[in-house]
Amino acid sequence: GNSVTQMEGPVTLSEEAFLTINCTYTATGYPSLFWYVQYPGEGLQLLLKATKADDKGSNKGFEATYRKETTSFHLEKGSVQVSDSAVYFCALSTGDDKIIFGKGTRLHILP
Amino acid sequence: DTGVSQDPRHKITKRGQNVTFRCDPISEHNRLYWYRQTLGQGPEFLTYFQNEAQLEKSRLLSDRFSAERPKGSFSTLEIQRTEQGDSAMYLCASSWVQDSEAFFGQGTRLTVV
């Protein structure tokens, strides 16, 4: 079945550091890929998405590239801020199917 | 439209009682999802609807759980004879079937005592 595996946290970085959160997936067909973010005390919200191979999703300085050959969708940001502290979820959907989430990676940014 | 809304935001109930949660999706969305999230875990799929039709139920969903979406608008999730293991955040999301991006509500936090 479809599944998502992402790196376990927590990840702790200093402000302005480079961020990578790894995500790999298993899916039949051609899934859409997502990163969702959950800030403290708030609901899940979509951060970025990519719907086909080699697409790059980007938002708020975050980027992720859909790599079909490595079945990966790693999240990156060049310079993190304290306000980026949150839990990040990688997810996939095959269109007619439900959205499958990874377990989440908690990110702490130190000032 | 203010997005997906869920009611109540918090519910404390005694073991064995029945509870019902409501979700109002974004009005033009035809797909509606229910998820459950426990501390430190990602959202686990429970069930989803396309319009009023319930298309899939997770094996996680015992027969104590039932969901409806009459007229393809709002949805309710009922849990009968609640158990302590049902304590979790219950999330609702909606989307267009043509675009798999889902928008989530704030969730209903259930505590069974």
Short mmCIF file of C-alpha atoms in Angstrom, two decimals:
data_model
loop_
_atom_site.label_atom_id
_atom_site.label_comp_id
_atom_site.label_asym_id
_atom_site.label_seq_id
_atom_site.Cartn_x
_atom_site.Cartn_y
_atom_site.Cartn_z
CA GLY A 1 0.00 0.00 0.00
CA ASN A 2 0.92 3.67 -0.11
CA SER A 3 3.15 5.00 2.67
CA VAL A 4 5.35 7.91 3.68
CA THR A 5 8.53 7.74 5.76
CA GLN A 6 10.12 10.88 7.14
CA MET A 7 13.08 11.48 9.39
CA GLU A 8 12.38 11.32 13.08
CA GLY A 9 12.78 14.37 15.22
CA PRO A 10 13.14 16.44 17.07
CA VAL A 11 15.47 18.47 14.91
CA THR A 12 17.13 21.37 16.70
CA LEU A 13 18.94 24.09 14.76
CA SER A 14 20.22 27.57 15.39
CA GLU A 15 18.62 30.52 13.63
CA GLU A 16 19.91 31.03 10.05
CA ALA A 17 21.04 27.40 9.76
CA PHE A 18 20.25 25.28 6.69
CA LEU A 19 17.38 22.84 7.08
CA THR A 20 16.73 19.48 5.43
CA ILE A 21 13.93 17.14 6.49
CA ASN A 22 14.02 13.88 4.56
CA CYS A 23 10.89 12.24 3.16
CA THR A 24 10.56 9.13 1.01
CA TYR A 25 7.41 7.49 -0.23
CA THR A 26 5.99 4.26 -1.59
CA ALA A 27 3.03 4.55 -3.92
CA THR A 28 1.33 2.91 -6.84
CA GLY A 29 0.74 5.21 -9.75
CA TYR A 30 1.78 8.85 -9.74
CA PRO A 31 1.04 10.50 -6.42
CA SER A 32 0.85 14.17 -5.56
CA LEU A 33 3.23 15.07 -2.75
CA PHE A 34 2.76 17.58 0.03
CA TRP A 35 4.39 19.14 3.05
CA TYR A 36 1.99 20.24 5.77
CA VAL A 37 3.00 22.27 8.82
CA GLN A 38 1.43 22.43 12.28
CA TYR A 39 2.44 25.47 14.34
CA PRO A 40 1.98 25.29 18.11
CA GLY A 41 -1.70 25.50 19.01
CA GLU A 42 -2.83 25.66 15.38
CA GLY A 43 -4.33 23.30 12.83
CA LEU A 44 -2.56 21.61 9.94
CA GLN A 45 -1.92 23.83 6.97
CA LEU A 46 -0.48 23.14 3.57
CA LEU A 47 3.08 24.44 3.17
CA LEU A 48 3.82 23.34 -0.39
CA LYS A 49 3.00 20.69 -2.96
CA ALA A 50 4.20 19.08 -6.18
CA THR A 51 2.00 17.08 -8.52
CA LYS A 52 4.43 15.48 -10.96
CA ALA A 53 8.02 14.32 -11.25
CA ASP A 54 10.68 17.06 -11.18
CA ASP A 55 8.18 19.68 -10.00
CA LYS A 56 9.48 21.95 -7.26
CA GLY A 57 7.06 23.22 -4.64
CA SER A 58 8.00 26.36 -2.74
CA ASN A 59 6.51 28.65 -0.12
CA LYS A 60 7.82 30.90 2.67
CA GLY A 61 11.43 30.11 1.71
CA PHE A 62 10.85 26.35 1.90
CA GLU A 63 11.38 24.14 -1.15
CA ALA A 64 10.92 20.49 -2.05
CA THR A 65 11.51 18.71 -5.36
CA TYR A 66 9.53 15.65 -6.48
CA ARG A 67 12.19 13.02 -7.29
CA LYS A 68 10.58 9.99 -8.91
CA GLU A 69 13.86 8.13 -9.37
CA THR A 70 14.60 8.21 -5.64
CA THR A 71 10.92 8.37 -4.52
CA SER A 72 11.79 11.37 -2.35
CA PHE A 73 10.41 14.80 -1.50
CA HIS A 74 12.90 16.33 0.92
CA LEU A 75 12.05 19.68 2.52
CA GLU A 76 14.76 22.36 2.54
CA LYS A 77 15.19 25.93 3.69
CA GLY A 78 18.36 27.95 3.36
CA SER A 79 18.06 30.03 6.54
CA VAL A 80 15.58 29.07 9.25
CA GLN A 81 13.94 31.45 11.70
CA VAL A 82 12.62 30.95 15.21
CA SER A 83 9.10 31.30 13.76
CA ASP A 84 9.68 28.13 11.70
CA SER A 85 9.50 26.05 14.88
CA ALA A 86 6.64 23.62 14.25
CA VAL A 87 5.86 20.02 13.31
CA TYR A 88 6.27 19.20 9.61
CA PHE A 89 4.37 16.37 7.91
CA CYS A 90 5.16 14.85 4.54
CA ALA A 91 2.11 13.43 2.77
CA LEU A 92 0.95 11.90 -0.49
CA SER A 93 -2.28 11.44 -2.38
CA THR A 94 -3.05 9.43 -5.47
CA GLY A 95 -6.01 11.55 -6.43
CA ASP A 96 -8.82 9.07 -5.97
CA ASP A 97 -7.37 7.93 -2.68
CA LYS A 98 -7.07 9.41 0.76
CA ILE A 99 -4.11 11.51 1.86
CA ILE A 100 -1.46 9.49 3.68
CA PHE A 101 0.73 11.29 6.21
CA GLY A 102 4.13 10.58 7.69
CA LYS A 103 4.60 10.63 11.45
CA GLY A 104 5.86 14.19 11.50
CA THR A 105 9.16 15.86 12.35
CA ARG A 106 9.30 18.38 15.17
CA LEU A 107 11.60 21.31 14.43
CA HIS A 108 13.05 23.58 17.15
CA ILE A 109 14.90 26.72 16.11
CA LEU A 110 17.07 28.35 18.75
CA PRO A 111 17.63 32.12 18.68
CA ASP B 1 -16.05 31.34 3.70
CA THR B 2 -13.81 31.04 6.73
CA GLY B 3 -12.49 27.57 5.99
CA VAL B 4 -13.22 24.21 7.57
CA SER B 5 -14.88 24.51 10.97
CA GLN B 6 -15.26 21.83 13.61
CA ASP B 7 -17.47 21.73 16.66
CA PRO B 8 -16.86 21.35 19.53
CA ARG B 9 -13.18 22.24 19.88
CA HIS B 10 -12.87 20.24 23.07
CA LYS B 11 -14.93 17.42 24.54
CA ILE B 12 -14.48 15.63 27.83
CA THR B 13 -16.66 12.57 28.31
CA LYS B 14 -16.96 9.64 30.64
CA ARG B 15 -16.07 6.19 29.43
CA GLY B 16 -19.10 4.48 27.93
CA GLN B 17 -20.83 7.66 26.79
CA ASN B 18 -21.59 8.50 23.16
CA VAL B 19 -20.15 11.60 21.52
CA THR B 20 -20.82 13.33 18.21
CA PHE B 21 -18.60 15.80 16.39
CA ARG B 22 -19.55 18.08 13.54
CA CYS B 23 -17.52 19.31 10.59
CA ASP B 24 -18.52 22.04 8.15
CA PRO B 25 -16.28 21.92 5.07
CA ILE B 26 -15.42 24.72 2.67
CA SER B 27 -18.68 25.16 0.81
CA GLU B 28 -17.59 24.31 -2.74
CA HIS B 29 -15.54 21.25 -1.74
CA ASN B 30 -17.03 17.87 -2.62
CA ARG B 31 -14.61 15.67 -0.70
CA LEU B 32 -14.52 15.44 3.10
CA TYR B 33 -12.08 13.50 5.26
CA TRP B 34 -11.89 12.47 8.91
CA TYR B 35 -8.55 11.79 10.56
CA ARG B 36 -7.43 10.98 14.09
CA GLN B 37 -4.19 12.29 15.55
CA THR B 38 -2.56 11.22 18.79
CA LEU B 39 0.37 12.92 20.48
CA GLY B 40 3.58 12.62 18.50
CA GLN B 41 1.95 10.91 15.54
CA GLY B 42 0.79 11.96 12.12
CA PRO B 43 -2.89 12.08 11.22
CA GLU B 44 -4.35 8.62 10.71
CA PHE B 45 -7.01 8.25 8.04
CA LEU B 46 -10.46 7.21 9.33
CA THR B 47 -12.91 7.72 6.48
CA TYR B 48 -13.81 9.97 3.58
CA PHE B 49 -16.80 11.09 1.55
CA GLN B 50 -17.28 12.32 -1.95
CA ASN B 51 -20.46 14.36 -1.79
CA GLU B 52 -22.79 12.23 0.36
CA ALA B 53 -21.19 8.88 -0.52
CA GLN B 54 -18.82 7.32 2.01
CA LEU B 55 -16.06 5.92 -0.19
CA GLU B 56 -13.75 4.24 2.27
CA LYS B 57 -13.46 3.38 5.95
CA SER B 58 -10.19 2.54 7.62
CA ARG B 59 -9.73 -0.82 9.31
CA LEU B 60 -8.92 1.33 12.39
CA LEU B 61 -12.56 2.33 12.53
CA SER B 62 -14.39 -0.11 14.75
CA ASP B 63 -18.15 -0.55 14.58
CA ARG B 64 -18.44 1.94 17.46
CA PHE B 65 -17.54 4.69 14.98
CA SER B 66 -19.97 5.97 12.37
CA ALA B 67 -19.82 8.95 10.07
CA GLU B 68 -22.44 10.58 7.90
CA ARG B 69 -22.57 13.37 5.40
CA PRO B 70 -26.24 13.95 4.61
CA LYS B 71 -26.86 16.02 1.48
CA GLY B 72 -23.12 16.23 0.85
CA SER B 73 -22.63 19.24 3.08
CA PHE B 74 -21.64 19.03 6.76
CA SER B 75 -20.52 15.75 8.29
CA THR B 76 -20.86 14.14 11.71
CA LEU B 77 -18.62 11.58 13.37
CA GLU B 78 -20.19 9.61 16.21
CA ILE B 79 -18.35 7.41 18.66
CA GLN B 80 -20.52 5.08 20.73
CA ARG B 81 -19.51 3.60 24.09
CA THR B 82 -16.32 5.63 24.24
CA GLU B 83 -13.13 4.06 25.59
CA GLN B 84 -10.02 5.72 27.00
CA GLY B 85 -8.14 4.71 23.86
CA ASP B 86 -10.45 6.96 21.85
CA SER B 87 -8.83 10.04 23.43
CA ALA B 88 -7.24 11.93 20.53
CA MET B 89 -7.58 14.92 18.25
CA TYR B 90 -10.18 14.32 15.54
CA LEU B 91 -9.46 16.27 12.39
CA CYS B 92 -11.72 17.08 9.48
CA ALA B 93 -10.49 18.21 6.08
CA SER B 94 -12.08 19.04 2.74
CA SER B 95 -10.93 19.32 -0.86
CA TRP B 96 -12.01 19.41 -4.47
CA VAL B 97 -11.82 15.93 -5.97
CA GLN B 98 -9.98 17.46 -8.93
CA ASP B 99 -7.27 18.86 -6.65
CA SER B 100 -6.02 16.63 -3.87
CA GLU B 101 -4.88 19.54 -1.68
CA ALA B 102 -6.84 19.30 1.56
CA PHE B 103 -7.75 22.09 3.96
CA PHE B 104 -7.96 21.15 7.63
CA GLY B 105 -10.09 22.36 10.48
CA GLN B 106 -8.72 23.08 13.94
CA GLY B 107 -9.83 19.71 15.21
CA THR B 108 -11.89 18.41 18.11
CA ARG B 109 -9.87 17.22 21.09
CA LEU B 110 -11.60 14.31 22.81
CA THR B 111 -10.67 13.25 26.32
CA VAL B 112 -12.30 10.12 27.70
CA VAL B 113 -12.07 9.86 31.50
#
